Amino acid sequence: MSDATHTWLVTGGAGFIASNLIRHILATRPDVSVINLDALTYAGNPDNIAGLAANPRYQFVHADIRDAQAVHPHMERASVVLHLAAESCVDRSIADPQPFISTNILGTQILLDLARLCPGQRRFVYVSTDEVYGHLPLDRPELSFAETDPLRPRSPYAASKASADLLAQASHETFGQDVVIARCANNLGPRQHPEKLIPRFIANLLRNKPVPLYGDGLHVRDWIHVDDTCSALLALIDRAPPGGVYNVSASNEISNLDLTHALLQALGKGESLIEHVAERPGHDRRYAVNASKLRRECAWEPTRSDWPGALEHTVEWYLANPGWLERAAAPS
Ligand SMILES: NC(=O)c1ccc[n+]([C@@H]2O[C@H](COP(=O)([O-])OP(=O)(O)OC[C@H]3O[C@@H](n4cnc5c(N)ncnc54)[C@H](O)[C@@H]3O)[C@@H](O)[C@H]2O)c1
């Protein structure tokens, strides 16, 4: 790896958001080298990082964030840590919360400790989620969560992310550690694991298989294109104060049913392919976070905030990469 002026450590870079983030950093920050540290769990996809190795400013490290010894030498070199590695699937957390406790909570504390104790100064950006706030009712569309609202997570996944979010805040309060927290809305875009709604539905529809929609499908999610999440994370690195907590959202609230209809239309399929399945236990009704603090304090604006445009770009990527989708959707 070449000696650029700065080295940034990205965790979970073979996953969805961080593989896009690494490309974004390498394309926009010529003075930054990236170390991608990833354990390559079922969610870590080698296809997501194919081609990056040719870049002299990129290095892949196959390691688990819970292995302090393995992480240590890479942390020592880093002036910024972007921590995205996580168990990220709500349904899996309902089936078995244990890996979520281990990676998301314990793993984050191990990284926080290393970031604090290794020689040198570094900023630690923890990528949290809007799910830490819990949910909102459908009949109060005027409500959205602000950073000062209490954390009331409702799934094991959300609770593990909220725990790590609080531990990251505690590291700032107790030790004065330079920690910044990004509470991100639902991301869409290229390279998302097909266990998640959009790529899963696209993969199914391409094979004329039904798409499983939980309950009445009226659950509302707050969507942001992954490119906008990437630019928000860089804005936080550049401009957020130590200890800052920021919602990251483009304010695109869409029900799962409307999203499904949009996907059916984009792929020229009929409604008969919608299969209503039993409600997810404790299924959150509506997510909505207010990102005005991020816009105001960090001069950030989303560039893909128009909803049909963000979805079209995403669908086009999956259609243009059928090999990626086929391999990622294949049962492991
Ligand atoms: N996808 C979203 O819509 C969304 C929204 C808000 C917040 N987030 C958060 O953003 C982060 C990235 O989400 P994603 O959807 O890209 O996740 P993902 O599941 O696509 O990728 C997770 C990556 O982390 C790696 N990983 C898992 N456990 C690890 C461990 N113990 N050590 C090292 N690497 C490990 C996996 O191999 C994988 O490459 C997560 O922290 C998630 O909670 C995601």
CSV table of C-alpha atoms and ligand atoms in Angstrom, one decimal:
chain,number,residue,atom,x,y,z
A,1,MET,CA,0.0,0.0,0.0
A,2,SER,CA,1.3,3.5,-0.9
A,3,ASP,CA,2.1,6.0,1.8
A,4,ALA,CA,-0.7,8.6,1.3
A,5,THR,CA,-0.8,11.3,3.9
A,6,HIS,CA,-3.6,9.8,5.9
A,7,THR,CA,-4.7,6.2,6.6
A,8,TRP,CA,-8.3,5.5,7.4
A,9,LEU,CA,-9.5,2.2,8.9
A,10,VAL,CA,-12.8,1.0,7.6
A,11,THR,CA,-14.5,-2.0,9.2
A,12,GLY,CA,-17.0,-4.2,7.4
A,13,GLY,CA,-15.8,-3.1,4.0
A,14,ALA,CA,-16.9,-6.2,2.2
A,15,GLY,CA,-20.5,-5.4,3.2
A,16,PHE,CA,-23.0,-3.1,1.5
A,17,ILE,CA,-22.5,0.4,2.8
A,18,ALA,CA,-18.8,0.2,3.5
A,19,SER,CA,-17.9,-1.2,0.1
A,20,ASN,CA,-19.6,1.8,-1.4
A,21,LEU,CA,-17.9,4.0,1.1
A,22,ILE,CA,-14.4,2.7,0.3
A,23,ARG,CA,-14.9,3.4,-3.4
A,24,HIS,CA,-16.2,6.9,-2.5
A,25,ILE,CA,-13.1,7.6,-0.3
A,26,LEU,CA,-10.6,6.4,-2.9
A,27,ALA,CA,-12.3,8.4,-5.6
A,28,THR,CA,-12.7,11.7,-3.7
A,29,ARG,CA,-9.7,11.7,-1.3
A,30,PRO,CA,-6.4,11.3,-3.1
A,31,ASP,CA,-4.5,11.9,0.1
A,32,VAL,CA,-6.1,9.0,1.9
A,33,SER,CA,-5.2,5.3,2.1
A,34,VAL,CA,-7.9,2.8,3.2
A,35,ILE,CA,-7.5,-0.3,5.3
A,36,ASN,CA,-10.6,-2.5,4.9
A,37,LEU,CA,-10.8,-4.8,7.9
A,38,ASP,CA,-13.5,-7.5,7.5
A,39,ALA,CA,-14.1,-11.0,8.9
A,40,LEU,CA,-16.0,-12.0,5.7
A,41,THR,CA,-19.0,-13.4,7.5
A,42,TYR,CA,-21.9,-14.6,5.4
A,43,ALA,CA,-22.6,-10.9,4.7
A,44,GLY,CA,-19.1,-10.1,3.6
A,45,ASN,CA,-19.1,-10.5,-0.2
A,46,PRO,CA,-15.7,-10.7,-2.0
A,47,ASP,CA,-17.5,-9.5,-5.2
A,48,ASN,CA,-18.1,-6.2,-3.4
A,49,ILE,CA,-14.4,-5.5,-3.2
A,50,ALA,CA,-13.3,-7.1,-6.5
A,51,GLY,CA,-11.0,-4.8,-8.3
A,52,LEU,CA,-10.1,-2.6,-5.3
A,53,ALA,CA,-6.8,-4.4,-4.7
A,54,ALA,CA,-5.4,-2.8,-7.8
A,55,ASN,CA,-5.4,0.5,-6.1
A,56,PRO,CA,-2.1,1.2,-4.3
A,57,ARG,CA,-4.1,3.2,-1.6
A,58,TYR,CA,-6.2,0.1,-0.7
A,59,GLN,CA,-5.4,-2.8,1.6
A,60,PHE,CA,-7.6,-5.7,2.7
A,61,VAL,CA,-7.2,-7.2,6.1
A,62,HIS,CA,-9.1,-10.4,6.8
A,63,ALA,CA,-9.8,-10.1,10.6
A,64,ASP,CA,-12.5,-10.0,13.2
A,65,ILE,CA,-13.1,-6.7,15.0
A,66,ARG,CA,-13.2,-8.8,18.2
A,67,ASP,CA,-9.6,-9.9,17.7
A,68,ALA,CA,-7.8,-7.0,19.4
A,69,GLN,CA,-4.3,-8.4,18.5
A,70,ALA,CA,-5.2,-8.6,14.8
A,71,VAL,CA,-6.7,-5.1,14.7
A,72,HIS,CA,-3.9,-3.4,16.8
A,73,PRO,CA,-1.3,-2.8,14.1
A,74,HIS,CA,-3.9,-1.4,11.7
A,75,MET,CA,-5.5,0.8,14.4
A,76,GLU,CA,-2.0,2.3,15.1
A,77,ARG,CA,-1.7,3.5,11.6
A,78,ALA,CA,-5.2,5.0,11.4
A,79,SER,CA,-6.1,8.7,11.8
A,80,VAL,CA,-9.8,8.0,11.2
A,81,VAL,CA,-11.8,4.9,12.0
A,82,LEU,CA,-15.1,4.3,10.2
A,83,HIS,CA,-16.8,1.5,12.1
A,84,LEU,CA,-19.4,-0.2,10.0
A,85,ALA,CA,-18.8,-4.0,10.7
A,86,ALA,CA,-21.9,-5.5,12.3
A,87,GLU,CA,-24.4,-8.2,12.2
A,88,SER,CA,-27.1,-6.1,10.4
A,89,CYS,CA,-30.2,-8.3,9.7
A,90,VAL,CA,-33.2,-7.7,12.0
A,91,ASP,CA,-34.7,-11.1,11.1
A,92,ARG,CA,-31.5,-12.9,12.0
A,93,SER,CA,-31.4,-11.1,15.3
A,94,ILE,CA,-34.8,-12.4,16.1
A,95,ALA,CA,-33.8,-15.9,15.3
A,96,ASP,CA,-30.6,-15.7,17.3
A,97,PRO,CA,-29.5,-12.5,19.2
A,98,GLN,CA,-26.1,-13.9,20.4
A,99,PRO,CA,-23.9,-12.9,17.4
A,100,PHE,CA,-25.4,-9.4,17.6
A,101,ILE,CA,-24.4,-9.0,21.2
A,102,SER,CA,-20.9,-10.3,20.4
A,103,THR,CA,-20.0,-8.4,17.3
A,104,ASN,CA,-22.1,-5.3,17.6
A,105,ILE,CA,-21.6,-4.6,21.3
A,106,LEU,CA,-18.5,-6.3,22.4
A,107,GLY,CA,-16.7,-5.8,19.0
A,108,THR,CA,-17.5,-2.1,19.1
A,109,GLN,CA,-16.1,-1.7,22.7
A,110,ILE,CA,-12.9,-3.5,21.6
A,111,LEU,CA,-12.4,-1.1,18.7
A,112,LEU,CA,-13.2,1.9,20.9
A,113,ASP,CA,-10.6,0.8,23.5
A,114,LEU,CA,-8.0,0.2,20.8
A,115,ALA,CA,-8.7,3.6,19.2
A,116,ARG,CA,-8.2,5.3,22.5
A,117,LEU,CA,-5.2,3.3,23.7
A,118,CYS,CA,-3.1,3.0,20.6
A,119,PRO,CA,-0.5,5.8,20.2
A,120,GLY,CA,-1.7,8.8,18.2
A,121,GLN,CA,-4.9,10.8,17.8
A,122,ARG,CA,-7.8,9.5,15.8
A,123,ARG,CA,-11.4,10.3,15.1
A,124,PHE,CA,-13.8,7.3,15.6
A,125,VAL,CA,-17.0,7.4,13.5
A,126,TYR,CA,-19.6,4.9,14.7
A,127,VAL,CA,-22.3,4.1,12.1
A,128,SER,CA,-25.5,3.7,14.1
A,129,THR,CA,-29.0,3.4,12.9
A,130,ASP,CA,-32.4,5.2,13.0
A,131,GLU,CA,-33.7,2.0,14.6
A,132,VAL,CA,-32.2,2.9,17.9
A,133,TYR,CA,-35.1,5.4,18.5
A,134,GLY,CA,-37.7,2.7,18.2
A,135,HIS,CA,-40.7,3.5,16.0
A,136,LEU,CA,-43.4,6.1,15.4
A,137,PRO,CA,-47.1,5.7,14.9
A,138,LEU,CA,-48.5,5.8,11.3
A,139,ASP,CA,-51.2,8.3,12.2
A,140,ARG,CA,-48.7,11.1,13.3
A,141,PRO,CA,-46.9,11.9,10.0
A,142,GLU,CA,-45.7,15.2,11.5
A,143,LEU,CA,-43.4,13.4,14.0
A,144,SER,CA,-39.8,12.5,13.4
A,145,PHE,CA,-36.9,11.7,15.7
A,146,ALA,CA,-34.3,14.2,16.7
A,147,GLU,CA,-30.8,13.4,18.1
A,148,THR,CA,-32.0,14.4,21.6
A,149,ASP,CA,-34.8,11.8,21.7
A,150,PRO,CA,-34.5,8.8,24.0
A,151,LEU,CA,-33.3,5.5,22.6
A,152,ARG,CA,-36.0,2.9,22.7
A,153,PRO,CA,-34.9,0.1,20.4
A,154,ARG,CA,-37.4,-2.7,19.9
A,155,SER,CA,-35.5,-5.6,18.1
A,156,PRO,CA,-32.4,-7.4,19.3
A,157,TYR,CA,-30.5,-5.8,16.3
A,158,ALA,CA,-31.6,-2.3,17.2
A,159,ALA,CA,-30.9,-2.9,20.9
A,160,SER,CA,-27.4,-4.1,20.1
A,161,LYS,CA,-26.8,-1.0,17.9
A,162,ALA,CA,-28.2,1.3,20.6
A,163,SER,CA,-25.9,-0.4,23.2
A,164,ALA,CA,-22.9,0.3,21.0
A,165,ASP,CA,-24.1,3.8,20.3
A,166,LEU,CA,-24.3,4.5,24.1
A,167,LEU,CA,-20.8,2.9,24.6
A,168,ALA,CA,-19.4,5.2,21.9
A,169,GLN,CA,-21.0,8.2,23.6
A,170,ALA,CA,-19.6,7.0,27.0
A,171,SER,CA,-16.1,6.8,25.6
A,172,HIS,CA,-16.4,10.5,24.6
A,173,GLU,CA,-17.9,11.6,27.9
A,174,THR,CA,-15.6,9.5,30.2
A,175,PHE,CA,-12.3,9.6,28.3
A,176,GLY,CA,-12.7,12.7,26.0
A,177,GLN,CA,-12.3,10.3,23.1
A,178,ASP,CA,-13.0,11.9,19.6
A,179,VAL,CA,-16.1,9.9,18.7
A,180,VAL,CA,-18.8,10.9,16.2
A,181,ILE,CA,-22.1,9.0,15.8
A,182,ALA,CA,-24.1,8.7,12.6
A,183,ARG,CA,-27.6,7.4,13.0
A,184,CYS,CA,-28.4,6.4,9.4
A,185,ALA,CA,-31.8,5.8,7.8
A,186,ASN,CA,-32.5,2.7,5.6
A,187,ASN,CA,-29.9,2.6,2.8
A,188,LEU,CA,-30.6,1.6,-0.8
A,189,GLY,CA,-28.1,1.2,-3.6
A,190,PRO,CA,-25.6,-1.2,-5.3
A,191,ARG,CA,-24.1,-4.2,-3.5
A,192,GLN,CA,-26.7,-4.8,-0.8
A,193,HIS,CA,-27.0,-8.4,0.5
A,194,PRO,CA,-30.1,-10.0,-1.0
A,195,GLU,CA,-31.5,-10.9,2.5
A,196,LYS,CA,-32.6,-7.2,2.5
A,197,LEU,CA,-35.9,-6.1,0.9
A,198,ILE,CA,-34.9,-4.3,-2.3
A,199,PRO,CA,-32.3,-6.8,-3.7
A,200,ARG,CA,-34.3,-9.7,-2.5
A,201,PHE,CA,-37.4,-8.6,-4.2
A,202,ILE,CA,-35.5,-7.8,-7.4
A,203,ALA,CA,-33.9,-11.2,-7.4
A,204,ASN,CA,-37.2,-12.9,-6.8
A,205,LEU,CA,-39.1,-10.9,-9.5
A,206,LEU,CA,-36.4,-11.6,-12.1
A,207,ARG,CA,-37.2,-15.3,-11.5
A,208,ASN,CA,-41.0,-14.7,-11.4
A,209,LYS,CA,-40.9,-15.8,-7.7
A,210,PRO,CA,-43.3,-14.2,-5.2
A,211,VAL,CA,-42.0,-11.4,-3.0
A,212,PRO,CA,-42.8,-11.9,0.7
A,213,LEU,CA,-44.4,-8.8,2.3
A,214,TYR,CA,-44.8,-8.7,6.1
A,215,GLY,CA,-48.3,-8.2,7.4
A,216,ASP,CA,-50.3,-5.4,5.7
A,217,GLY,CA,-47.1,-3.9,4.2
A,218,LEU,CA,-48.0,-0.4,5.5
A,219,HIS,CA,-44.7,-0.1,7.5
A,220,VAL,CA,-42.9,3.0,6.6
A,221,ARG,CA,-39.2,3.3,6.1
A,222,ASP,CA,-37.0,6.4,5.7
A,223,TRP,CA,-34.8,5.7,2.6
A,224,ILE,CA,-31.5,7.2,1.7
A,225,HIS,CA,-29.3,6.4,-1.3
A,226,VAL,CA,-25.9,4.9,-0.1
A,227,ASP,CA,-24.0,7.6,-2.1
A,228,ASP,CA,-25.6,10.2,0.2
A,229,THR,CA,-24.7,8.2,3.3
A,230,CYS,CA,-21.1,8.1,2.1
A,231,SER,CA,-21.0,11.9,1.6
A,232,ALA,CA,-22.6,12.4,5.0
A,233,LEU,CA,-19.9,10.3,6.7
A,234,LEU,CA,-17.2,12.3,5.0
A,235,ALA,CA,-18.9,15.5,6.1
A,236,LEU,CA,-18.9,14.2,9.7
A,237,ILE,CA,-15.2,13.4,9.5
A,238,ASP,CA,-14.4,16.9,8.2
A,239,ARG,CA,-16.8,19.1,10.2
A,240,ALA,CA,-18.5,17.4,13.2
A,241,PRO,CA,-17.3,18.3,16.7
A,242,PRO,CA,-16.0,15.5,19.0
A,243,GLY,CA,-18.9,13.8,20.7
A,244,GLY,CA,-21.4,14.9,17.9
A,245,VAL,CA,-24.4,12.7,17.2
A,246,TYR,CA,-26.1,13.1,13.9
A,247,ASN,CA,-29.1,11.7,12.1
A,248,VAL,CA,-28.5,10.9,8.4
A,249,SER,CA,-31.6,10.9,6.3
A,250,ALA,CA,-32.8,12.2,3.0
A,251,SER,CA,-36.5,12.3,4.2
A,252,ASN,CA,-37.8,9.8,1.8
A,253,GLU,CA,-40.6,8.0,3.7
A,254,ILE,CA,-42.0,5.1,1.7
A,255,SER,CA,-44.3,2.2,2.8
A,256,ASN,CA,-43.1,-1.3,2.1
A,257,LEU,CA,-46.2,-1.8,0.0
A,258,ASP,CA,-45.6,1.3,-2.1
A,259,LEU,CA,-41.9,0.2,-2.5
A,260,THR,CA,-43.1,-3.2,-3.6
A,261,HIS,CA,-45.4,-1.7,-6.2
A,262,ALA,CA,-42.6,0.5,-7.5
A,263,LEU,CA,-40.4,-2.6,-7.9
A,264,LEU,CA,-43.1,-4.6,-9.7
A,265,GLN,CA,-43.6,-1.7,-12.1
A,266,ALA,CA,-39.9,-1.2,-12.7
A,267,LEU,CA,-39.5,-4.9,-13.6
A,268,GLY,CA,-42.8,-5.2,-15.5
A,269,LYS,CA,-44.4,-7.7,-13.1
A,270,GLY,CA,-47.9,-8.1,-11.8
A,271,GLU,CA,-49.4,-7.8,-8.3
A,272,SER,CA,-50.1,-11.5,-8.2
A,273,LEU,CA,-46.4,-11.9,-7.2
A,274,ILE,CA,-47.0,-10.2,-3.9
A,275,GLU,CA,-47.2,-12.8,-1.1
A,276,HIS,CA,-48.5,-11.4,2.2
A,277,VAL,CA,-46.7,-13.3,5.0
A,278,ALA,CA,-47.1,-13.4,8.8
A,279,GLU,CA,-46.1,-10.2,10.6
A,280,ARG,CA,-42.5,-10.0,11.9
A,281,PRO,CA,-42.6,-10.1,15.7
A,282,GLY,CA,-42.4,-6.6,17.1
A,283,HIS,CA,-42.3,-5.1,13.6
A,284,ASP,CA,-41.6,-1.4,13.8
A,285,ARG,CA,-44.4,0.7,12.2
A,286,ARG,CA,-42.6,3.8,11.0
A,287,TYR,CA,-39.1,5.2,11.0
A,288,ALA,CA,-38.4,8.9,10.4
A,289,VAL,CA,-35.4,10.9,11.5
A,290,ASN,CA,-34.8,14.6,11.1
A,291,ALA,CA,-31.3,15.3,9.6
A,292,SER,CA,-31.5,19.1,9.8
A,293,LYS,CA,-28.6,19.1,12.4
A,294,LEU,CA,-26.3,17.4,9.9
A,295,ARG,CA,-27.4,19.8,7.1
A,296,ARG,CA,-26.9,22.9,9.3
A,297,GLU,CA,-23.7,22.0,11.2
A,298,CYS,CA,-21.8,20.0,8.6
A,299,ALA,CA,-23.0,21.7,5.4
A,300,TRP,CA,-24.3,18.4,4.0
A,301,GLU,CA,-26.9,18.0,1.3
A,302,PRO,CA,-28.0,14.7,-0.3
A,303,THR,CA,-27.5,14.6,-4.0
A,304,ARG,CA,-29.8,11.6,-4.7
A,305,SER,CA,-32.7,12.7,-2.6
A,306,ASP,CA,-35.3,12.5,-5.4
A,307,TRP,CA,-37.0,9.2,-4.5
A,308,PRO,CA,-37.9,7.7,-7.9
A,309,GLY,CA,-34.4,8.6,-9.1
A,310,ALA,CA,-32.7,6.9,-6.2
A,311,LEU,CA,-34.8,3.7,-6.7
A,312,GLU,CA,-34.3,3.8,-10.5
A,313,HIS,CA,-30.5,4.0,-10.1
A,314,THR,CA,-30.6,1.1,-7.7
A,315,VAL,CA,-32.7,-1.1,-9.8
A,316,GLU,CA,-30.6,-0.4,-12.9
A,317,TRP,CA,-27.5,-1.4,-11.0
A,318,TYR,CA,-28.9,-4.8,-10.1
A,319,LEU,CA,-30.2,-5.3,-13.6
A,320,ALA,CA,-26.8,-4.4,-15.0
A,321,ASN,CA,-25.0,-6.8,-12.6
A,322,PRO,CA,-27.0,-10.1,-12.9
A,323,GLY,CA,-23.9,-12.2,-12.1
A,324,TRP,CA,-23.4,-10.3,-8.8
A,325,LEU,CA,-27.1,-10.8,-7.9
A,326,GLU,CA,-27.1,-14.5,-8.8
A,327,ARG,CA,-24.0,-15.3,-6.8
A,328,ALA,CA,-25.1,-13.2,-3.8
A,329,ALA,CA,-28.6,-14.6,-3.8
A,330,ALA,CA,-27.4,-18.2,-4.1
A,331,PRO,CA,-28.0,-20.2,-0.9
A,332,SER,CA,-24.7,-20.6,1.0
B,1,LIG,N1,-28.0,-1.1,5.5
B,1,LIG,C1,-28.7,-0.1,6.1
B,1,LIG,O1,-29.8,0.3,5.6
B,1,LIG,C2,-28.2,0.5,7.4
B,1,LIG,C3,-28.9,1.6,8.0
B,1,LIG,C4,-28.4,2.1,9.2
B,1,LIG,C5,-27.2,1.7,9.8
B,1,LIG,N2,-26.6,0.6,9.2
B,1,LIG,C6,-25.3,0.2,9.8
B,1,LIG,O2,-24.3,0.3,8.8
B,1,LIG,C7,-23.3,-0.7,9.0
B,1,LIG,C8,-23.2,-1.4,7.6
B,1,LIG,O3,-24.4,-2.0,7.3
B,1,LIG,P1,-24.5,-2.9,6.0
B,1,LIG,O4,-26.0,-3.0,5.6
B,1,LIG,O5,-23.5,-2.4,5.0
B,1,LIG,O6,-24.1,-4.3,6.6
B,1,LIG,P2,-23.7,-5.6,5.8
B,1,LIG,O7,-24.4,-6.7,6.6
B,1,LIG,O8,-23.9,-5.6,4.4
B,1,LIG,O9,-22.1,-5.8,6.0
B,1,LIG,C9,-21.5,-6.0,7.3
B,1,LIG,C10,-20.1,-6.3,7.1
B,1,LIG,O10,-19.5,-6.5,8.4
B,1,LIG,C11,-18.6,-7.6,8.3
B,1,LIG,N3,-18.6,-8.2,9.7
B,1,LIG,C12,-19.6,-8.7,10.4
B,1,LIG,N4,-19.1,-9.1,11.6
B,1,LIG,C13,-17.8,-8.8,11.7
B,1,LIG,C14,-16.8,-9.0,12.7
B,1,LIG,N5,-17.0,-9.5,13.8
B,1,LIG,N6,-15.5,-8.5,12.4
B,1,LIG,C15,-15.3,-8.0,11.2
B,1,LIG,N7,-16.2,-7.8,10.2
B,1,LIG,C16,-17.4,-8.2,10.4
B,1,LIG,C17,-19.3,-8.6,7.4
B,1,LIG,O11,-18.4,-9.6,6.9
B,1,LIG,C18,-19.8,-7.6,6.3
B,1,LIG,O12,-18.9,-7.4,5.3
B,1,LIG,C19,-23.8,-1.6,10.1
B,1,LIG,O13,-23.2,-1.2,11.3
B,1,LIG,C20,-25.3,-1.3,10.2
B,1,LIG,O14,-25.8,-1.5,11.5
B,1,LIG,C21,-27.0,0.0,8.0
